[in-house]
Every structure is written in structure tokens, then in C-alpha cells.
PDB file of C-alpha atoms in Angstrom:
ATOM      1  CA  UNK X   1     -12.008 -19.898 -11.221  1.00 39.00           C
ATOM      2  CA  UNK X   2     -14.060 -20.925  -8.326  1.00 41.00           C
ATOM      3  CA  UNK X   3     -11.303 -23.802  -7.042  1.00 41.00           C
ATOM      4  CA  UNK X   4      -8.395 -20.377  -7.407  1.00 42.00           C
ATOM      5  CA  UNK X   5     -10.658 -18.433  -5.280  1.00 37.00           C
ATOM      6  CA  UNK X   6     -11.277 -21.584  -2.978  1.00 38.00           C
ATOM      7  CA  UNK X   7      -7.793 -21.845  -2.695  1.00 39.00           C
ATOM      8  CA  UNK X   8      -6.846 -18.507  -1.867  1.00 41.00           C
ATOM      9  CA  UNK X   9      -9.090 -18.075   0.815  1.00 39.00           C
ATOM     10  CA  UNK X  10      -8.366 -21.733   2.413  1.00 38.00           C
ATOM     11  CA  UNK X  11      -4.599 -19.966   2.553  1.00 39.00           C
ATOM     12  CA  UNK X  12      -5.778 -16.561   3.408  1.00 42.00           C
ATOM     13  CA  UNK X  13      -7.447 -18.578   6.450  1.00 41.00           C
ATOM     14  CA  UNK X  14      -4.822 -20.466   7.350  1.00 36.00           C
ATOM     15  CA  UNK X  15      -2.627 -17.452   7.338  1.00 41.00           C
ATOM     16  CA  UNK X  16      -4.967 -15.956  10.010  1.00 42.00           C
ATOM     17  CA  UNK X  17      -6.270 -13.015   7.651  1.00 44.00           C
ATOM     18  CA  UNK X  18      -9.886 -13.936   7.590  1.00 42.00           C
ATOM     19  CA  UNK X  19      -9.653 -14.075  11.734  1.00 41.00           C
ATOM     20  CA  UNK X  20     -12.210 -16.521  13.552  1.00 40.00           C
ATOM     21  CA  UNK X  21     -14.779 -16.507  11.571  1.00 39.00           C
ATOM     22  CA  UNK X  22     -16.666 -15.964   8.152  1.00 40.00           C
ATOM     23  CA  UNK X  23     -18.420 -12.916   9.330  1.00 44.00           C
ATOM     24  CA  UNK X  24     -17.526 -11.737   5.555  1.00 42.00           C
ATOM     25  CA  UNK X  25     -20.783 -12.483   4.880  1.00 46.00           C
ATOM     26  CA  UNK X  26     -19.670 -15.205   1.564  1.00 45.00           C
ATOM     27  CA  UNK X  27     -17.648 -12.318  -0.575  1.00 62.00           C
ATOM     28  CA  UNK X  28     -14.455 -14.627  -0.905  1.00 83.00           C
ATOM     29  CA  UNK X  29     -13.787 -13.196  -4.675  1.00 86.00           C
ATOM     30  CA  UNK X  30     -13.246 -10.051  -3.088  1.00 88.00           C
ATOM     31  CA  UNK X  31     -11.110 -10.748  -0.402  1.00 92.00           C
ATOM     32  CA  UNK X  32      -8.937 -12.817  -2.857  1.00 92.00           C
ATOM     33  CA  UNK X  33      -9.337  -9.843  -5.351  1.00 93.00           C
ATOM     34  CA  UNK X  34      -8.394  -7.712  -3.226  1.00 95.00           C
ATOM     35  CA  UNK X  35      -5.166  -9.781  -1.966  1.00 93.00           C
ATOM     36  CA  UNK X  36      -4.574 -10.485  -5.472  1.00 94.00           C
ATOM     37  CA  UNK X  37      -4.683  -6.727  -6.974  1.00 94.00           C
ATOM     38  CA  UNK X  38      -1.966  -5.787  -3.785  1.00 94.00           C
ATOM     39  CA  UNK X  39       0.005  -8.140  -4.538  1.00 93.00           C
ATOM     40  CA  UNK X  40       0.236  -6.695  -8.245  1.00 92.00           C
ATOM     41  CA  UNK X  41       0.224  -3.291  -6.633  1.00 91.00           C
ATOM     42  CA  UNK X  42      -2.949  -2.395  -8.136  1.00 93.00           C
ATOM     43  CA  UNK X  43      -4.096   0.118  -5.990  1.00 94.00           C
ATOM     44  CA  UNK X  44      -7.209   0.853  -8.419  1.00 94.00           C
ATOM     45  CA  UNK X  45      -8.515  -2.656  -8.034  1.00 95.00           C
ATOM     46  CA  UNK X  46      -7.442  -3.100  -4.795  1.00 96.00           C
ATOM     47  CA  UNK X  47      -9.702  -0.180  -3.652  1.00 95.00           C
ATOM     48  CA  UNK X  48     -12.749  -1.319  -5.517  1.00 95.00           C
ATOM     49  CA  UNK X  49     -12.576  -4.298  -4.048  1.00 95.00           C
ATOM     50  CA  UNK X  50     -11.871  -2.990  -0.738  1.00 96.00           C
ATOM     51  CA  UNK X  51     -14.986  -0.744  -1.196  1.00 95.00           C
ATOM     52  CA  UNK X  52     -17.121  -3.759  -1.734  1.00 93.00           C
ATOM     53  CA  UNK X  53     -15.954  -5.471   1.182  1.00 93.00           C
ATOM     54  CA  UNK X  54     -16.727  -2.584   3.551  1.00 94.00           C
ATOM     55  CA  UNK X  55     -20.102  -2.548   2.334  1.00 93.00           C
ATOM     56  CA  UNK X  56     -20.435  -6.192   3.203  1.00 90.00           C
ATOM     57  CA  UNK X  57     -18.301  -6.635   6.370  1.00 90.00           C
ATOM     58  CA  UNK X  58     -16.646  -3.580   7.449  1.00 93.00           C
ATOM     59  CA  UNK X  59     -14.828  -4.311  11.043  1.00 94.00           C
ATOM     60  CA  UNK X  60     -14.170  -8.189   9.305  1.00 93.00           C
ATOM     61  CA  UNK X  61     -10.107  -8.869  10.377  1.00 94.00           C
ATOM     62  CA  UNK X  62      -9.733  -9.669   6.653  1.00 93.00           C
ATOM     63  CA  UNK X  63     -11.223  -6.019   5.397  1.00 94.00           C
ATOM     64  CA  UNK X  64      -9.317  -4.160   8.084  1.00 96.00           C
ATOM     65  CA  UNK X  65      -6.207  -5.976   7.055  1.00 96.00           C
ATOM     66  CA  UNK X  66      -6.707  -5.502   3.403  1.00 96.00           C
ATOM     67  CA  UNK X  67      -7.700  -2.159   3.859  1.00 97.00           C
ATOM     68  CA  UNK X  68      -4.791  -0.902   6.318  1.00 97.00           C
ATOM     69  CA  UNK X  69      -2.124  -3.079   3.628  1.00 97.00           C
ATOM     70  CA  UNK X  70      -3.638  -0.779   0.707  1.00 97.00           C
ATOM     71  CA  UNK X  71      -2.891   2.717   2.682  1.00 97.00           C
ATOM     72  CA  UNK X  72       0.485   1.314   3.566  1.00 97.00           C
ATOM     73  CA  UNK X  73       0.909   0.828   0.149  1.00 95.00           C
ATOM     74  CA  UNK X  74      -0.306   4.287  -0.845  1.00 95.00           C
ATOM     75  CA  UNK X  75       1.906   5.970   1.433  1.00 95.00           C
ATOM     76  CA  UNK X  76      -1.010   6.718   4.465  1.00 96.00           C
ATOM     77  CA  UNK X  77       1.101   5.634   7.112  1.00 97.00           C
ATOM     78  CA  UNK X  78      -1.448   6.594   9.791  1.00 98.00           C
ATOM     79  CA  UNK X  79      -4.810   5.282   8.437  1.00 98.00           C
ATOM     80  CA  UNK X  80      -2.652   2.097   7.505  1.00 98.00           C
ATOM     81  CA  UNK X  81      -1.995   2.204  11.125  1.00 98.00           C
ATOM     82  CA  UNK X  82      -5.071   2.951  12.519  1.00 98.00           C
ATOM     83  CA  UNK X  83      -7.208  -0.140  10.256  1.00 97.00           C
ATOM     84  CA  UNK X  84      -4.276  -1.992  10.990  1.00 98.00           C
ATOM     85  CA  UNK X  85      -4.523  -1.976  15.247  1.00 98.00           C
ATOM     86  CA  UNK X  86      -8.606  -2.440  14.279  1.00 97.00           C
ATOM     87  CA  UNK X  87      -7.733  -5.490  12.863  1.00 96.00           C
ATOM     88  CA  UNK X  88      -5.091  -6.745  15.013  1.00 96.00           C
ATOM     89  CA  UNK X  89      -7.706  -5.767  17.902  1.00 96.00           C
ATOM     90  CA  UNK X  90     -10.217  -7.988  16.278  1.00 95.00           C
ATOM     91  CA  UNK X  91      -8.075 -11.138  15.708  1.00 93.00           C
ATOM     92  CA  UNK X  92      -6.344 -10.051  12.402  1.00 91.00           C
ATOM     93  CA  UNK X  93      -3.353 -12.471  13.705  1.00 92.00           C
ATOM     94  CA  UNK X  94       0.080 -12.269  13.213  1.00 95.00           C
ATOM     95  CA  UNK X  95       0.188 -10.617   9.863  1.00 94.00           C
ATOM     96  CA  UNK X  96      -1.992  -7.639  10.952  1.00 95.00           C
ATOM     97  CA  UNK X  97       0.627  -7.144  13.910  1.00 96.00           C
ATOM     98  CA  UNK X  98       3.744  -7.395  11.850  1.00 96.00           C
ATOM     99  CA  UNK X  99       2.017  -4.907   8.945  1.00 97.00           C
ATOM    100  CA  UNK X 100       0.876  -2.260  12.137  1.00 98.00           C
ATOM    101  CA  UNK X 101       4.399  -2.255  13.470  1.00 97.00           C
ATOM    102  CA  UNK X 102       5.240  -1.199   9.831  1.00 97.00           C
ATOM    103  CA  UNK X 103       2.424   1.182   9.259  1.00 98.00           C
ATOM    104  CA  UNK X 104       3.473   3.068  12.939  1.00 98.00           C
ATOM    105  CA  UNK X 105       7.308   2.523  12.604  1.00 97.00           C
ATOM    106  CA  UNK X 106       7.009   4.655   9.478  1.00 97.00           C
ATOM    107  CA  UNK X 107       4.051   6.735  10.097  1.00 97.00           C
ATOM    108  CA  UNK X 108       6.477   7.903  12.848  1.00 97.00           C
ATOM    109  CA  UNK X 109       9.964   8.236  10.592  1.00 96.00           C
ATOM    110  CA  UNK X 110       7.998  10.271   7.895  1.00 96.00           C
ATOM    111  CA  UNK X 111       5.327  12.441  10.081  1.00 95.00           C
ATOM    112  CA  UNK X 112       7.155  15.808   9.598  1.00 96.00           C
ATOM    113  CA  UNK X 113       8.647  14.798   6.151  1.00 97.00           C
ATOM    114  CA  UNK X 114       9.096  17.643   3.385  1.00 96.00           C
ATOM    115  CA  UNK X 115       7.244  16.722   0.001  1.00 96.00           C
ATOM    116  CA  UNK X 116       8.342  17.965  -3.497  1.00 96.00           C
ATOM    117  CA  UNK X 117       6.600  17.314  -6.728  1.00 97.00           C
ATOM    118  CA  UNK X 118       8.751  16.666  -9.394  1.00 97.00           C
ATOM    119  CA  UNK X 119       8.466  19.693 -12.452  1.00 96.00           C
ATOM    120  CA  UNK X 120       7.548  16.595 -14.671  1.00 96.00           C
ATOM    121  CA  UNK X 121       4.965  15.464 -12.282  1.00 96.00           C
ATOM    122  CA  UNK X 122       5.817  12.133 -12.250  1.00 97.00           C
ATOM    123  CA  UNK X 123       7.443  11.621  -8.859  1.00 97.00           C
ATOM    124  CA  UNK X 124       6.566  13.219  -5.203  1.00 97.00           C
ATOM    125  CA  UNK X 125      10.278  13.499  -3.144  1.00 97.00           C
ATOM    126  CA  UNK X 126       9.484  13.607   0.275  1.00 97.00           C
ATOM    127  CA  UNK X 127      12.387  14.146   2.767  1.00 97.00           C
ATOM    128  CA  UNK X 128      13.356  14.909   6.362  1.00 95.00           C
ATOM    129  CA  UNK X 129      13.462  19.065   6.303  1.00 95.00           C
ATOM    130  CA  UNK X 130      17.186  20.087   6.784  1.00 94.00           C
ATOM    131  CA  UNK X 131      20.411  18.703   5.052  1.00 94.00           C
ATOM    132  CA  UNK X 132      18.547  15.971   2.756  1.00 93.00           C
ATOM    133  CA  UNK X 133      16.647  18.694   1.119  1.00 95.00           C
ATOM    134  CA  UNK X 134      19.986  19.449  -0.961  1.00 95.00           C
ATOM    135  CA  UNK X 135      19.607  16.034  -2.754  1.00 95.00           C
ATOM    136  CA  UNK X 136      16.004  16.452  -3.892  1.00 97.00           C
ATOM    137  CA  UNK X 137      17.560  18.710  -7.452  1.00 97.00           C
ATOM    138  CA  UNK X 138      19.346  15.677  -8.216  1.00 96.00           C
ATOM    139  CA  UNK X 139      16.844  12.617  -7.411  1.00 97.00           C
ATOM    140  CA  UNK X 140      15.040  14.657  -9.513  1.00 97.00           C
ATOM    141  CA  UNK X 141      17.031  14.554 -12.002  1.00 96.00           C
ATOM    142  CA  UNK X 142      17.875  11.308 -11.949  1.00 96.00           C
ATOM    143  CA  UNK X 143      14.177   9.685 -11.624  1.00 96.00           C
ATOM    144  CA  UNK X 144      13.117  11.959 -14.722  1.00 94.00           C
ATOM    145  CA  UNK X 145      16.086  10.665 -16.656  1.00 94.00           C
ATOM    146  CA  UNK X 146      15.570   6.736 -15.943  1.00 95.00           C
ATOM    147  CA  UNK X 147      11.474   7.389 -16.584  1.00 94.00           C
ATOM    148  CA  UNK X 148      12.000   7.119 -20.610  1.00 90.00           C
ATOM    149  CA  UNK X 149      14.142   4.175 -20.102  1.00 92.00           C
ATOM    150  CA  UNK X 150      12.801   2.106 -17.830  1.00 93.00           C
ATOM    151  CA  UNK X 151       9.035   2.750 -18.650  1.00 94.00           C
ATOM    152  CA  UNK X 152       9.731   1.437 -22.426  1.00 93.00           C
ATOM    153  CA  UNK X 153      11.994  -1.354 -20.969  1.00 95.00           C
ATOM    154  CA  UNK X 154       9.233  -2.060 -18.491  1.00 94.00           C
ATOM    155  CA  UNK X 155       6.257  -2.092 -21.116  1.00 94.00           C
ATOM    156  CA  UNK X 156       4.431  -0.074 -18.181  1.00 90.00           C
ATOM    157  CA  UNK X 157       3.138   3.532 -17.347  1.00 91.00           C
ATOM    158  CA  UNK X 158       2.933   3.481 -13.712  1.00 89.00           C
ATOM    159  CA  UNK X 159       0.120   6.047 -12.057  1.00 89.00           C
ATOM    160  CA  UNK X 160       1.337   9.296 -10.928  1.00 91.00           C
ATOM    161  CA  UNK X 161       2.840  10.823  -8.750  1.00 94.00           C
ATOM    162  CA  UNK X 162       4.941   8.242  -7.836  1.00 95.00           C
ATOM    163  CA  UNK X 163       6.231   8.294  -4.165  1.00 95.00           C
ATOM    164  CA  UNK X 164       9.644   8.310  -2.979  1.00 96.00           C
ATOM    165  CA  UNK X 165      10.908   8.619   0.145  1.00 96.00           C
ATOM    166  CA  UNK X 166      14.433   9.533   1.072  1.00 95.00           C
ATOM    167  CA  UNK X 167      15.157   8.193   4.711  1.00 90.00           C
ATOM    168  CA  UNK X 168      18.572   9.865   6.685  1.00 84.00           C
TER     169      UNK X 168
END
């Protein structure tokens, strides 16, 4: 275990997420944990990771980064934008910079977006108001009819609401 977590934060380092220095404070198992559980887009351990890290090093590159990756994730375009220029500001690298011109490129597209929770509960629509509003009935539709299907084929229950955006 201790050579995985070795290796994932030599490459987290040479990637440029762990910025100049180990001012982590020696908390490499959650900085891989936490790179690890995104990656599997599990936002659960991803945050309780995160919340160790920002008790240990909270303006580190590598939490900010982490940190500004799991709201992107989570749909918070503008706190994934906001840890995300923290982190760039602080020597996050090249990854923070391409992630906070995601984080405000979309944070932007989706600001005034229209949200609609499914009747099922299982999906939140969100929308630009106006014309794309007349397709919500049938996204609906359509997500609640694959959700039977595709969560048996899967093997996996996915936590709800899940988010989908519909982008004119």
C-alpha cells in the first residue's frame, strides 16, 4: 500500500498538483485518496478526504485543486472556480488552469439555468429558461425509463439527484 501511495504522489508531483512544495504537512494517503475517490466519482470519499486535508493544509495547490475538481464534479461551478484560481494563484500548475477555465466557462453557460426535479426524484434537469424548457417532459421520461435498465445492467445505485444539464 505504502509503494501505491508513493507512487501516486511521485505522479501527482510530477503532474504539478502538489505545487512547489510539501507544505501538506506528510498526508500523502489523502491526497492520493482523494485523487483516487474522483477519479471513481466518489464524491462521499472524495469529500472526507478533502475535509482532512483542509484541516492539515488548507491553501496547499494540491487541496485547492482537489477541492475545486470535487465542486466541478458536483455541479458548483463557481466554488469550483473560485478554489480553482486559489490554486492556480498558488502554483497549482497547468492542471489547475485548464480545470478553472472549465469551472468559469460553465459556471458562466449555466448561471441563470432553470432546474427541475424529476417526479421520481432521481434526476435534477436543469436548462436554459425559454424554448429548451419544452424538452424537460420528455428527458424525463426517458431518464426514468432507462433507470430500471441500466441500474440492474450496471450493478450500481448511483446517489440522487442525479444532474443533467441540457446545453442549447
Amino acid at each position: 500500500m505504502r509503494a501505491r501511495v508513493a507512487t501516486i504522489v511521485a505522479l501527482l508531483t510530477l503532474l504539478g498538483l502538489l505545487g512547489p512544495g510539501p507544505a501538506w504537512g506528510g498526508v500523502p494517503e489523502d491526497i492520493a485518496a482523494a485523487a483516487e475517490a474522483l477519479k471513481a466519482w466518489d464524491m462521499a470519499g472524495a469529500g472526507a478526504a478533502l475535509t482532512r486535508l483542509e484541516a492539515e493544509a488548507p491553501m496547499d495547490p494540491a487541496t485547492l485543486l482537489l477541492r475545486g475538481r470535487h465542486h466541478l464534479m458536483e455541479g458548483r461551478y463557481q466554488d469550483a472556480a473560485d478554489f480553482l484560481s486559489q490554486a492556480t494563484q498558488l502554483g497549482g500548475g497547468e492542471t489547475a488552469e485548464h480545470f478553472l477555465g472549465i469551472a468559469r466557462a460553465t459556471a458562466d453557460q449555466t448561471r441563470d439555468y432553470v432546474r427541475h426535479l424529476t417526479a421520481s426524484g432521481r434526476f435534477e434537469i436543469a436548462h436554459a429558461p425559454g424554448p429548451d424548457a419544452v424538452m424537460v417532459p420528455y428527458v424525463e421520461e426517458v431518464l426514468d425509463a432507462a433507470w430500471e435498465h441500466l441500474t440492474r445492467t450496471f450493478g450500481h445505485t448511483p446517489p440522487m439527484p442525479i444532474r443533467v444539464e441540457i446545453y442549447p
